[in-house]
Amino acid sequence: MPYDPEAIEYFLKRNINHSKNALFSGKTKSALAKLQKGYCAVCGSSLFNDEDLEIHHIKPRREGGNHSFKNLKLLHKLCHKQAEYSKDSNLRAIWREKGIRL
């Protein structure tokens, strides 16, 4: 199917979203690991234990958070899921109140 000029807006938005995700390259994760001295901000154990790692926004973007290092933490994938989706509102409140462990 040939390129549809009317879809230009869609492609512009898609490229912008893709470039935002590119912020989370290996360099960003390396810098966060160094800032956190190699420890997960939720569980406190080493980030270098072969678990998958994800970047967490302390203040969510939907609430005005940004991509600055002050607002990002590198977490184990499971720790990230706990911080984001825990059904225990006390844990979520503690993590939010303390901005995750420093």
mmCIF file of N, CA, C and O in Angstrom:
data_model
loop_
_atom_site.group_PDB
_atom_site.id
_atom_site.type_symbol
_atom_site.label_atom_id
_atom_site.label_comp_id
_atom_site.label_asym_id
_atom_site.label_seq_id
_atom_site.Cartn_x
_atom_site.Cartn_y
_atom_site.Cartn_z
ATOM 1 N N MET A 1 0.841 -1.171 0.000
ATOM 2 C CA MET A 1 0.000 0.000 0.000
ATOM 3 C C MET A 1 0.889 1.238 0.000
ATOM 4 O O MET A 1 1.813 1.346 0.801
ATOM 5 N N PRO A 2 0.652 2.197 -0.872
ATOM 6 C CA PRO A 2 1.481 3.391 -0.946
ATOM 7 C C PRO A 2 1.281 4.290 0.281
ATOM 8 O O PRO A 2 0.275 4.215 0.973
ATOM 9 N N TYR A 3 2.256 5.119 0.534
ATOM 10 C CA TYR A 3 2.227 6.057 1.660
ATOM 11 C C TYR A 3 1.049 7.018 1.512
ATOM 12 O O TYR A 3 0.830 7.598 0.458
ATOM 13 N N ASP A 4 0.291 7.202 2.572
ATOM 14 C CA ASP A 4 -0.869 8.081 2.574
ATOM 15 C C ASP A 4 -0.475 9.425 3.192
ATOM 16 O O ASP A 4 -0.205 9.506 4.389
ATOM 17 N N PRO A 5 -0.424 10.504 2.417
ATOM 18 C CA PRO A 5 -0.034 11.812 2.943
ATOM 19 C C PRO A 5 -0.938 12.297 4.081
ATOM 20 O O PRO A 5 -0.513 13.074 4.920
ATOM 21 N N GLU A 6 -2.164 11.821 4.124
ATOM 22 C CA GLU A 6 -3.070 12.226 5.206
ATOM 23 C C GLU A 6 -2.671 11.623 6.552
ATOM 24 O O GLU A 6 -3.125 12.069 7.597
ATOM 25 N N ALA A 7 -1.800 10.619 6.532
ATOM 26 C CA ALA A 7 -1.373 9.969 7.767
ATOM 27 C C ALA A 7 -0.120 10.611 8.359
ATOM 28 O O ALA A 7 0.459 10.085 9.303
ATOM 29 N N ILE A 8 0.292 11.755 7.842
ATOM 30 C CA ILE A 8 1.527 12.387 8.304
ATOM 31 C C ILE A 8 1.495 12.679 9.802
ATOM 32 O O ILE A 8 2.478 12.498 10.512
ATOM 33 N N GLU A 9 0.344 13.107 10.302
ATOM 34 C CA GLU A 9 0.211 13.412 11.738
ATOM 35 C C GLU A 9 0.478 12.166 12.585
ATOM 36 O O GLU A 9 1.171 12.218 13.596
ATOM 37 N N TYR A 10 -0.052 11.045 12.157
ATOM 38 C CA TYR A 10 0.165 9.784 12.858
ATOM 39 C C TYR A 10 1.659 9.464 12.922
ATOM 40 O O TYR A 10 2.188 9.123 13.983
ATOM 41 N N PHE A 11 2.350 9.571 11.801
ATOM 42 C CA PHE A 11 3.770 9.226 11.761
ATOM 43 C C PHE A 11 4.609 10.198 12.582
ATOM 44 O O PHE A 11 5.577 9.805 13.228
ATOM 45 N N LEU A 12 4.248 11.459 12.595
ATOM 46 C CA LEU A 12 4.975 12.432 13.422
ATOM 47 C C LEU A 12 4.842 12.082 14.900
ATOM 48 O O LEU A 12 5.827 12.069 15.643
ATOM 49 N N LYS A 13 3.626 11.784 15.349
ATOM 50 C CA LYS A 13 3.406 11.398 16.747
ATOM 51 C C LYS A 13 4.145 10.114 17.082
ATOM 52 O O LYS A 13 4.725 9.980 18.152
ATOM 53 N N ARG A 14 4.118 9.159 16.164
ATOM 54 C CA ARG A 14 4.799 7.887 16.405
ATOM 55 C C ARG A 14 6.300 8.095 16.560
ATOM 56 O O ARG A 14 6.931 7.523 17.443
ATOM 57 N N ASN A 15 6.878 8.949 15.720
ATOM 58 C CA ASN A 15 8.316 9.225 15.822
ATOM 59 C C ASN A 15 8.663 9.929 17.128
ATOM 60 O O ASN A 15 9.689 9.645 17.732
ATOM 61 N N ILE A 16 7.814 10.830 17.577
ATOM 62 C CA ILE A 16 8.058 11.518 18.847
ATOM 63 C C ILE A 16 8.015 10.518 19.990
ATOM 64 O O ILE A 16 8.890 10.514 20.859
ATOM 65 N N ASN A 17 7.016 9.656 20.013
ATOM 66 C CA ASN A 17 6.920 8.648 21.071
ATOM 67 C C ASN A 17 8.105 7.702 21.044
ATOM 68 O O ASN A 17 8.634 7.323 22.082
ATOM 69 N N HIS A 18 8.546 7.319 19.864
ATOM 70 C CA HIS A 18 9.700 6.425 19.746
ATOM 71 C C HIS A 18 10.952 7.101 20.296
ATOM 72 O O HIS A 18 11.738 6.484 21.008
ATOM 73 N N SER A 19 11.137 8.382 20.011
ATOM 74 C CA SER A 19 12.340 9.075 20.491
ATOM 75 C C SER A 19 12.306 9.245 22.001
ATOM 76 O O SER A 19 13.347 9.236 22.646
ATOM 77 N N LYS A 20 11.110 9.373 22.606
ATOM 78 C CA LYS A 20 11.026 9.444 24.065
ATOM 79 C C LYS A 20 11.503 8.139 24.676
ATOM 80 O O LYS A 20 12.214 8.136 25.677
ATOM 81 N N ASN A 21 11.113 7.024 24.071
ATOM 82 C CA ASN A 21 11.536 5.731 24.594
ATOM 83 C C ASN A 21 13.025 5.502 24.393
ATOM 84 O O ASN A 21 13.644 4.752 25.127
ATOM 85 N N ALA A 22 13.616 6.144 23.427
ATOM 86 C CA ALA A 22 15.044 6.000 23.179
ATOM 87 C C ALA A 22 15.868 6.598 24.314
ATOM 88 O O ALA A 22 17.042 6.287 24.469
ATOM 89 N N LEU A 23 15.245 7.460 25.121
ATOM 90 C CA LEU A 23 15.938 8.015 26.291
ATOM 91 C C LEU A 23 16.406 6.908 27.218
ATOM 92 O O LEU A 23 17.382 7.053 27.923
ATOM 93 N N PHE A 24 15.668 5.809 27.228
ATOM 94 C CA PHE A 24 15.983 4.736 28.141
ATOM 95 C C PHE A 24 16.922 3.726 27.512
ATOM 96 O O PHE A 24 16.679 2.543 27.496
ATOM 97 N N SER A 25 17.998 4.221 27.007
ATOM 98 C CA SER A 25 19.004 3.366 26.394
ATOM 99 C C SER A 25 19.885 2.771 27.485
ATOM 100 O O SER A 25 19.714 3.043 28.666
ATOM 101 N N GLY A 26 20.838 2.000 27.069
ATOM 102 C CA GLY A 26 21.799 1.433 28.003
ATOM 103 C C GLY A 26 22.563 2.505 28.757
ATOM 104 O O GLY A 26 22.918 2.326 29.919
ATOM 105 N N LYS A 27 22.806 3.649 28.110
ATOM 106 C CA LYS A 27 23.532 4.736 28.775
ATOM 107 C C LYS A 27 22.742 5.279 29.952
ATOM 108 O O LYS A 27 23.292 5.566 31.008
ATOM 109 N N THR A 28 21.440 5.427 29.787
ATOM 110 C CA THR A 28 20.595 5.931 30.875
ATOM 111 C C THR A 28 20.585 4.944 32.030
ATOM 112 O O THR A 28 20.742 5.328 33.190
ATOM 113 N N LYS A 29 20.430 3.667 31.701
ATOM 114 C CA LYS A 29 20.424 2.655 32.751
ATOM 115 C C LYS A 29 21.775 2.594 33.469
ATOM 116 O O LYS A 29 21.817 2.470 34.694
ATOM 117 N N SER A 30 22.851 2.709 32.725
ATOM 118 C CA SER A 30 24.184 2.708 33.340
ATOM 119 C C SER A 30 24.360 3.891 34.278
ATOM 120 O O SER A 30 24.891 3.750 35.382
ATOM 121 N N ALA A 31 23.906 5.050 33.834
ATOM 122 C CA ALA A 31 24.030 6.255 34.668
ATOM 123 C C ALA A 31 23.197 6.115 35.941
ATOM 124 O O ALA A 31 23.656 6.483 37.036
ATOM 125 N N LEU A 32 21.990 5.575 35.816
ATOM 126 C CA LEU A 32 21.146 5.389 37.002
ATOM 127 C C LEU A 32 21.763 4.368 37.953
ATOM 128 O O LEU A 32 21.747 4.566 39.175
ATOM 129 N N ALA A 33 22.307 3.290 37.408
ATOM 130 C CA ALA A 33 22.952 2.277 38.254
ATOM 131 C C ALA A 33 24.105 2.904 39.033
ATOM 132 O O ALA A 33 24.283 2.634 40.225
ATOM 133 N N LYS A 34 24.861 3.754 38.377
ATOM 134 C CA LYS A 34 25.976 4.420 39.044
ATOM 135 C C LYS A 34 25.468 5.369 40.129
ATOM 136 O O LYS A 34 26.001 5.376 41.243
ATOM 137 N N LEU A 35 24.432 6.144 39.838
ATOM 138 C CA LEU A 35 23.866 7.068 40.826
ATOM 139 C C LEU A 35 23.327 6.317 42.046
ATOM 140 O O LEU A 35 23.393 6.814 43.166
ATOM 141 N N GLN A 36 22.789 5.131 41.818
ATOM 142 C CA GLN A 36 22.221 4.326 42.892
ATOM 143 C C GLN A 36 23.258 3.400 43.524
ATOM 144 O O GLN A 36 22.900 2.538 44.328
ATOM 145 N N LYS A 37 24.507 3.573 43.158
ATOM 146 C CA LYS A 37 25.611 2.760 43.674
ATOM 147 C C LYS A 37 25.386 1.261 43.480
ATOM 148 O O LYS A 37 25.817 0.446 44.280
ATOM 149 N N GLY A 38 24.640 0.908 42.409
ATOM 150 C CA GLY A 38 24.464 -0.490 42.040
ATOM 151 C C GLY A 38 23.369 -1.222 42.787
ATOM 152 O O GLY A 38 23.279 -2.438 42.695
ATOM 153 N N TYR A 39 22.524 -0.493 43.535
ATOM 154 C CA TYR A 39 21.488 -1.153 44.327
ATOM 155 C C TYR A 39 20.091 -0.754 43.879
ATOM 156 O O TYR A 39 19.840 0.398 43.529
ATOM 157 N N CYS A 40 19.180 -1.713 43.931
ATOM 158 C CA CYS A 40 17.773 -1.480 43.600
ATOM 159 C C CYS A 40 17.161 -0.579 44.670
ATOM 160 O O CYS A 40 17.356 -0.805 45.874
ATOM 161 N N ALA A 41 16.415 0.411 44.245
ATOM 162 C CA ALA A 41 15.819 1.372 45.172
ATOM 163 C C ALA A 41 14.624 0.795 45.925
ATOM 164 O O ALA A 41 14.153 1.402 46.877
ATOM 165 N N VAL A 42 14.118 -0.364 45.540
ATOM 166 C CA VAL A 42 12.991 -0.963 46.257
ATOM 167 C C VAL A 42 13.473 -2.031 47.229
ATOM 168 O O VAL A 42 13.211 -1.950 48.422
ATOM 169 N N CYS A 43 14.190 -3.031 46.729
ATOM 170 C CA CYS A 43 14.570 -4.154 47.591
ATOM 171 C C CYS A 43 15.947 -3.981 48.229
ATOM 172 O O CYS A 43 16.280 -4.679 49.181
ATOM 173 N N GLY A 44 16.748 -3.084 47.684
ATOM 174 C CA GLY A 44 18.067 -2.828 48.262
ATOM 175 C C GLY A 44 19.140 -3.816 47.854
ATOM 176 O O GLY A 44 20.278 -3.695 48.273
ATOM 177 N N SER A 45 18.812 -4.798 47.017
ATOM 178 C CA SER A 45 19.834 -5.753 46.591
ATOM 179 C C SER A 45 20.497 -5.281 45.297
ATOM 180 O O SER A 45 20.041 -4.344 44.653
ATOM 181 N N SER A 46 21.556 -5.959 44.922
ATOM 182 C CA SER A 46 22.347 -5.571 43.759
ATOM 183 C C SER A 46 21.528 -5.586 42.476
ATOM 184 O O SER A 46 20.716 -6.485 42.250
ATOM 185 N N LEU A 47 21.762 -4.585 41.640
ATOM 186 C CA LEU A 47 21.143 -4.539 40.320
ATOM 187 C C LEU A 47 21.812 -5.512 39.358
ATOM 188 O O LEU A 47 21.267 -5.833 38.314
ATOM 189 N N PHE A 48 22.987 -5.993 39.719
ATOM 190 C CA PHE A 48 23.792 -6.806 38.815
ATOM 191 C C PHE A 48 23.689 -8.285 39.151
ATOM 192 O O PHE A 48 24.672 -8.970 39.370
ATOM 193 N N ASN A 49 22.463 -8.789 39.212
ATOM 194 C CA ASN A 49 22.258 -10.201 39.533
ATOM 195 C C ASN A 49 21.526 -10.928 38.408
ATOM 196 O O ASN A 49 20.836 -11.893 38.646
ATOM 197 N N ASP A 50 21.672 -10.428 37.195
ATOM 198 C CA ASP A 50 21.096 -11.016 35.982
ATOM 199 C C ASP A 50 19.578 -10.919 35.885
ATOM 200 O O ASP A 50 18.978 -11.542 35.017
ATOM 201 N N GLU A 51 18.926 -10.152 36.776
ATOM 202 C CA GLU A 51 17.493 -9.913 36.626
ATOM 203 C C GLU A 51 17.286 -8.803 35.609
ATOM 204 O O GLU A 51 18.141 -7.934 35.438
ATOM 205 N N ASP A 52 16.139 -8.818 34.940
ATOM 206 C CA ASP A 52 15.800 -7.733 34.025
ATOM 207 C C ASP A 52 15.608 -6.448 34.824
ATOM 208 O O ASP A 52 15.102 -6.477 35.950
ATOM 209 N N LEU A 53 16.010 -5.334 34.219
ATOM 210 C CA LEU A 53 15.904 -4.042 34.875
ATOM 211 C C LEU A 53 14.962 -3.131 34.111
ATOM 212 O O LEU A 53 14.883 -3.199 32.889
ATOM 213 N N GLU A 54 14.253 -2.290 34.846
ATOM 214 C CA GLU A 54 13.347 -1.318 34.236
ATOM 215 C C GLU A 54 13.529 0.028 34.916
ATOM 216 O O GLU A 54 13.967 0.109 36.063
ATOM 217 N N ILE A 55 13.170 1.071 34.193
ATOM 218 C CA ILE A 55 13.275 2.426 34.730
ATOM 219 C C ILE A 55 11.910 2.853 35.253
ATOM 220 O O ILE A 55 10.890 2.701 34.575
ATOM 221 N N HIS A 56 11.902 3.359 36.470
ATOM 222 C CA HIS A 56 10.678 3.785 37.143
ATOM 223 C C HIS A 56 10.663 5.301 37.278
ATOM 224 O O HIS A 56 11.668 5.907 37.637
ATOM 225 N N HIS A 57 9.523 5.912 36.967
ATOM 226 C CA HIS A 57 9.329 7.348 37.205
ATOM 227 C C HIS A 57 8.776 7.506 38.617
ATOM 228 O O HIS A 57 7.699 6.984 38.920
ATOM 229 N N ILE A 58 9.493 8.200 39.488
ATOM 230 C CA ILE A 58 9.025 8.403 40.857
ATOM 231 C C ILE A 58 7.710 9.181 40.830
ATOM 232 O O ILE A 58 6.725 8.768 41.422
ATOM 233 N N LYS A 59 7.710 10.308 40.152
ATOM 234 C CA LYS A 59 6.468 11.040 39.921
ATOM 235 C C LYS A 59 6.029 10.671 38.512
ATOM 236 O O LYS A 59 6.705 11.003 37.539
ATOM 237 N N PRO A 60 4.911 9.959 38.395
ATOM 238 C CA PRO A 60 4.478 9.489 37.068
ATOM 239 C C PRO A 60 4.339 10.627 36.065
ATOM 240 O O PRO A 60 3.982 11.746 36.424
ATOM 241 N N ARG A 61 4.595 10.316 34.820
ATOM 242 C CA ARG A 61 4.484 11.330 33.758
ATOM 243 C C ARG A 61 3.064 11.862 33.657
ATOM 244 O O ARG A 61 2.864 13.039 33.394
ATOM 245 N N ARG A 62 2.091 11.010 33.931
ATOM 246 C CA ARG A 62 0.698 11.467 33.845
ATOM 247 C C ARG A 62 0.374 12.491 34.932
ATOM 248 O O ARG A 62 -0.639 13.164 34.871
ATOM 249 N N GLU A 63 1.242 12.593 35.950
ATOM 250 C CA GLU A 63 1.059 13.569 37.027
ATOM 251 C C GLU A 63 2.081 14.706 36.920
ATOM 252 O O GLU A 63 2.334 15.415 37.888
ATOM 253 N N GLY A 64 2.683 14.832 35.761
ATOM 254 C CA GLY A 64 3.628 15.922 35.537
ATOM 255 C C GLY A 64 5.083 15.565 35.740
ATOM 256 O O GLY A 64 5.947 16.438 35.681
ATOM 257 N N GLY A 65 5.384 14.292 35.980
ATOM 258 C CA GLY A 65 6.772 13.863 36.123
ATOM 259 C C GLY A 65 7.509 13.952 34.797
ATOM 260 O O GLY A 65 6.895 13.998 33.733
ATOM 261 N N ASN A 66 8.832 13.992 34.880
ATOM 262 C CA ASN A 66 9.624 14.114 33.657
ATOM 263 C C ASN A 66 10.668 13.008 33.586
ATOM 264 O O ASN A 66 10.656 12.086 34.386
ATOM 265 N N HIS A 67 11.576 13.130 32.624
ATOM 266 C CA HIS A 67 12.616 12.118 32.414
ATOM 267 C C HIS A 67 13.943 12.511 33.057
ATOM 268 O O HIS A 67 14.979 11.963 32.704
ATOM 269 N N SER A 68 13.941 13.441 34.000
ATOM 270 C CA SER A 68 15.203 13.843 34.628
ATOM 271 C C SER A 68 15.685 12.727 35.560
ATOM 272 O O SER A 68 14.893 11.937 36.083
ATOM 273 N N PHE A 69 16.987 12.692 35.772
ATOM 274 C CA PHE A 69 17.546 11.662 36.646
ATOM 275 C C PHE A 69 16.978 11.754 38.057
ATOM 276 O O PHE A 69 16.872 10.756 38.754
ATOM 277 N N LYS A 70 16.603 12.945 38.504
ATOM 278 C CA LYS A 70 15.999 13.100 39.836
ATOM 279 C C LYS A 70 14.673 12.353 39.937
ATOM 280 O O LYS A 70 14.269 11.974 41.029
ATOM 281 N N ASN A 71 14.008 12.152 38.815
ATOM 282 C CA ASN A 71 12.702 11.518 38.819
ATOM 283 C C ASN A 71 12.750 10.052 38.383
ATOM 284 O O ASN A 71 11.715 9.409 38.287
ATOM 285 N N LEU A 72 13.916 9.512 38.140
ATOM 286 C CA LEU A 72 14.043 8.140 37.651
ATOM 287 C C LEU A 72 14.791 7.261 38.635
ATOM 288 O O LEU A 72 15.737 7.715 39.301
ATOM 289 N N LYS A 73 14.381 6.013 38.720
ATOM 290 C CA LYS A 73 15.097 4.998 39.494
ATOM 291 C C LYS A 73 15.174 3.744 38.656
ATOM 292 O O LYS A 73 14.234 3.397 37.928
ATOM 293 N N LEU A 74 16.284 3.053 38.743
ATOM 294 C CA LEU A 74 16.465 1.776 38.060
ATOM 295 C C LEU A 74 16.094 0.675 39.046
ATOM 296 O O LEU A 74 16.616 0.639 40.167
ATOM 297 N N LEU A 75 15.161 -0.175 38.644
ATOM 298 C CA LEU A 75 14.643 -1.220 39.523
ATOM 299 C C LEU A 75 14.671 -2.564 38.821
ATOM 300 O O LEU A 75 14.618 -2.635 37.594
ATOM 301 N N HIS A 76 14.720 -3.633 39.624
ATOM 302 C CA HIS A 76 14.492 -4.958 39.062
ATOM 303 C C HIS A 76 13.077 -4.962 38.492
ATOM 304 O O HIS A 76 12.188 -4.267 38.990
ATOM 305 N N LYS A 77 12.860 -5.765 37.482
ATOM 306 C CA LYS A 77 11.543 -5.807 36.838
ATOM 307 C C LYS A 77 10.447 -6.142 37.849
ATOM 308 O O LYS A 77 9.392 -5.513 37.870
ATOM 309 N N LEU A 78 10.685 -7.139 38.704
ATOM 310 C CA LEU A 78 9.681 -7.502 39.704
ATOM 311 C C LEU A 78 9.460 -6.383 40.713
ATOM 312 O O LEU A 78 8.330 -6.113 41.119
ATOM 313 N N CYS A 79 10.520 -5.716 41.128
ATOM 314 C CA CYS A 79 10.397 -4.596 42.063
ATOM 315 C C CYS A 79 9.605 -3.461 41.430
ATOM 316 O O CYS A 79 8.790 -2.811 42.091
ATOM 317 N N HIS A 80 9.837 -3.236 40.143
ATOM 318 C CA HIS A 80 9.099 -2.202 39.436
ATOM 319 C C HIS A 80 7.606 -2.536 39.410
ATOM 320 O O HIS A 80 6.753 -1.682 39.672
ATOM 321 N N LYS A 81 7.293 -3.775 39.139
ATOM 322 C CA LYS A 81 5.889 -4.183 39.122
ATOM 323 C C LYS A 81 5.261 -4.014 40.508
ATOM 324 O O LYS A 81 4.124 -3.575 40.630
ATOM 325 N N GLN A 82 6.005 -4.352 41.561
ATOM 326 C CA GLN A 82 5.485 -4.178 42.915
ATOM 327 C C GLN A 82 5.229 -2.699 43.217
ATOM 328 O O GLN A 82 4.197 -2.343 43.781
ATOM 329 N N ALA A 83 6.172 -1.851 42.835
ATOM 330 C CA ALA A 83 6.031 -0.419 43.104
ATOM 331 C C ALA A 83 4.870 0.174 42.324
ATOM 332 O O ALA A 83 4.162 1.054 42.817
ATOM 333 N N GLU A 84 4.648 -0.304 41.113
ATOM 334 C CA GLU A 84 3.594 0.244 40.264
ATOM 335 C C GLU A 84 2.223 -0.343 40.549
ATOM 336 O O GLU A 84 1.227 0.374 40.543
ATOM 337 N N TYR A 85 2.157 -1.640 40.759
ATOM 338 C CA TYR A 85 0.865 -2.318 40.749
ATOM 339 C C TYR A 85 0.504 -3.048 42.035
ATOM 340 O O TYR A 85 -0.465 -3.791 42.061
ATOM 341 N N SER A 86 1.260 -2.841 43.099
ATOM 342 C CA SER A 86 0.978 -3.540 44.343
ATOM 343 C C SER A 86 -0.457 -3.279 44.790
ATOM 344 O O SER A 86 -0.926 -2.149 44.781
ATOM 345 N N LYS A 87 -1.142 -4.337 45.168
ATOM 346 C CA LYS A 87 -2.509 -4.184 45.674
ATOM 347 C C LYS A 87 -2.495 -3.693 47.119
ATOM 348 O O LYS A 87 -3.499 -3.257 47.641
ATOM 349 N N ASP A 88 -1.322 -3.774 47.761
ATOM 350 C CA ASP A 88 -1.180 -3.300 49.133
ATOM 351 C C ASP A 88 -0.985 -1.785 49.112
ATOM 352 O O ASP A 88 0.098 -1.288 48.817
ATOM 353 N N SER A 89 -2.035 -1.057 49.401
ATOM 354 C CA SER A 89 -1.963 0.409 49.317
ATOM 355 C C SER A 89 -0.960 0.983 50.314
ATOM 356 O O SER A 89 -0.402 2.057 50.094
ATOM 357 N N ASN A 90 -0.696 0.273 51.420
ATOM 358 C CA ASN A 90 0.304 0.759 52.374
ATOM 359 C C ASN A 90 1.692 0.775 51.757
ATOM 360 O O ASN A 90 2.447 1.721 51.933
ATOM 361 N N LEU A 91 2.032 -0.298 51.025
ATOM 362 C CA LEU A 91 3.344 -0.343 50.369
ATOM 363 C C LEU A 91 3.450 0.752 49.322
ATOM 364 O O LEU A 91 4.457 1.448 49.260
ATOM 365 N N ARG A 92 2.425 0.895 48.497
ATOM 366 C CA ARG A 92 2.460 1.936 47.468
ATOM 367 C C ARG A 92 2.600 3.304 48.114
ATOM 368 O O ARG A 92 3.359 4.149 47.653
ATOM 369 N N ALA A 93 1.907 3.538 49.220
ATOM 370 C CA ALA A 93 1.976 4.831 49.908
ATOM 371 C C ALA A 93 3.376 5.072 50.456
ATOM 372 O O ALA A 93 3.913 6.170 50.337
ATOM 373 N N ILE A 94 3.978 4.051 51.036
ATOM 374 C CA ILE A 94 5.336 4.201 51.581
ATOM 375 C C ILE A 94 6.310 4.521 50.456
ATOM 376 O O ILE A 94 7.128 5.429 50.566
ATOM 377 N N TRP A 95 6.222 3.776 49.354
ATOM 378 C CA TRP A 95 7.141 4.008 48.240
ATOM 379 C C TRP A 95 6.951 5.400 47.672
ATOM 380 O O TRP A 95 7.904 6.085 47.339
ATOM 381 N N ARG A 96 5.702 5.860 47.567
ATOM 382 C CA ARG A 96 5.437 7.194 47.025
ATOM 383 C C ARG A 96 5.909 8.260 48.002
ATOM 384 O O ARG A 96 6.521 9.244 47.609
ATOM 385 N N GLU A 97 5.616 8.064 49.277
ATOM 386 C CA GLU A 97 5.965 9.066 50.291
ATOM 387 C C GLU A 97 7.483 9.245 50.374
ATOM 388 O O GLU A 97 7.986 10.347 50.461
ATOM 389 N N LYS A 98 8.190 8.150 50.341
ATOM 390 C CA LYS A 98 9.646 8.207 50.450
ATOM 391 C C LYS A 98 10.307 8.384 49.096
ATOM 392 O O LYS A 98 11.515 8.510 49.015
ATOM 393 N N GLY A 99 9.518 8.407 48.027
ATOM 394 C CA GLY A 99 10.104 8.534 46.696
ATOM 395 C C GLY A 99 10.961 7.342 46.360
ATOM 396 O O GLY A 99 12.022 7.483 45.766
ATOM 397 N N ILE A 100 10.526 6.176 46.830
ATOM 398 C CA ILE A 100 11.300 4.939 46.726
ATOM 399 C C ILE A 100 12.531 5.135 47.627
ATOM 400 O O ILE A 100 12.863 6.238 48.022
ATOM 401 N N ARG A 101 13.177 4.106 47.981
ATOM 402 C CA ARG A 101 14.348 4.194 48.844
ATOM 403 C C ARG A 101 15.471 4.959 48.177
ATOM 404 O O ARG A 101 15.738 4.767 47.012
ATOM 405 N N LEU A 102 16.148 5.791 48.916
ATOM 406 C CA LEU A 102 17.273 6.553 48.358
ATOM 407 C C LEU A 102 18.600 5.915 48.628
ATOM 408 O O LEU A 102 18.848 5.217 49.482
#
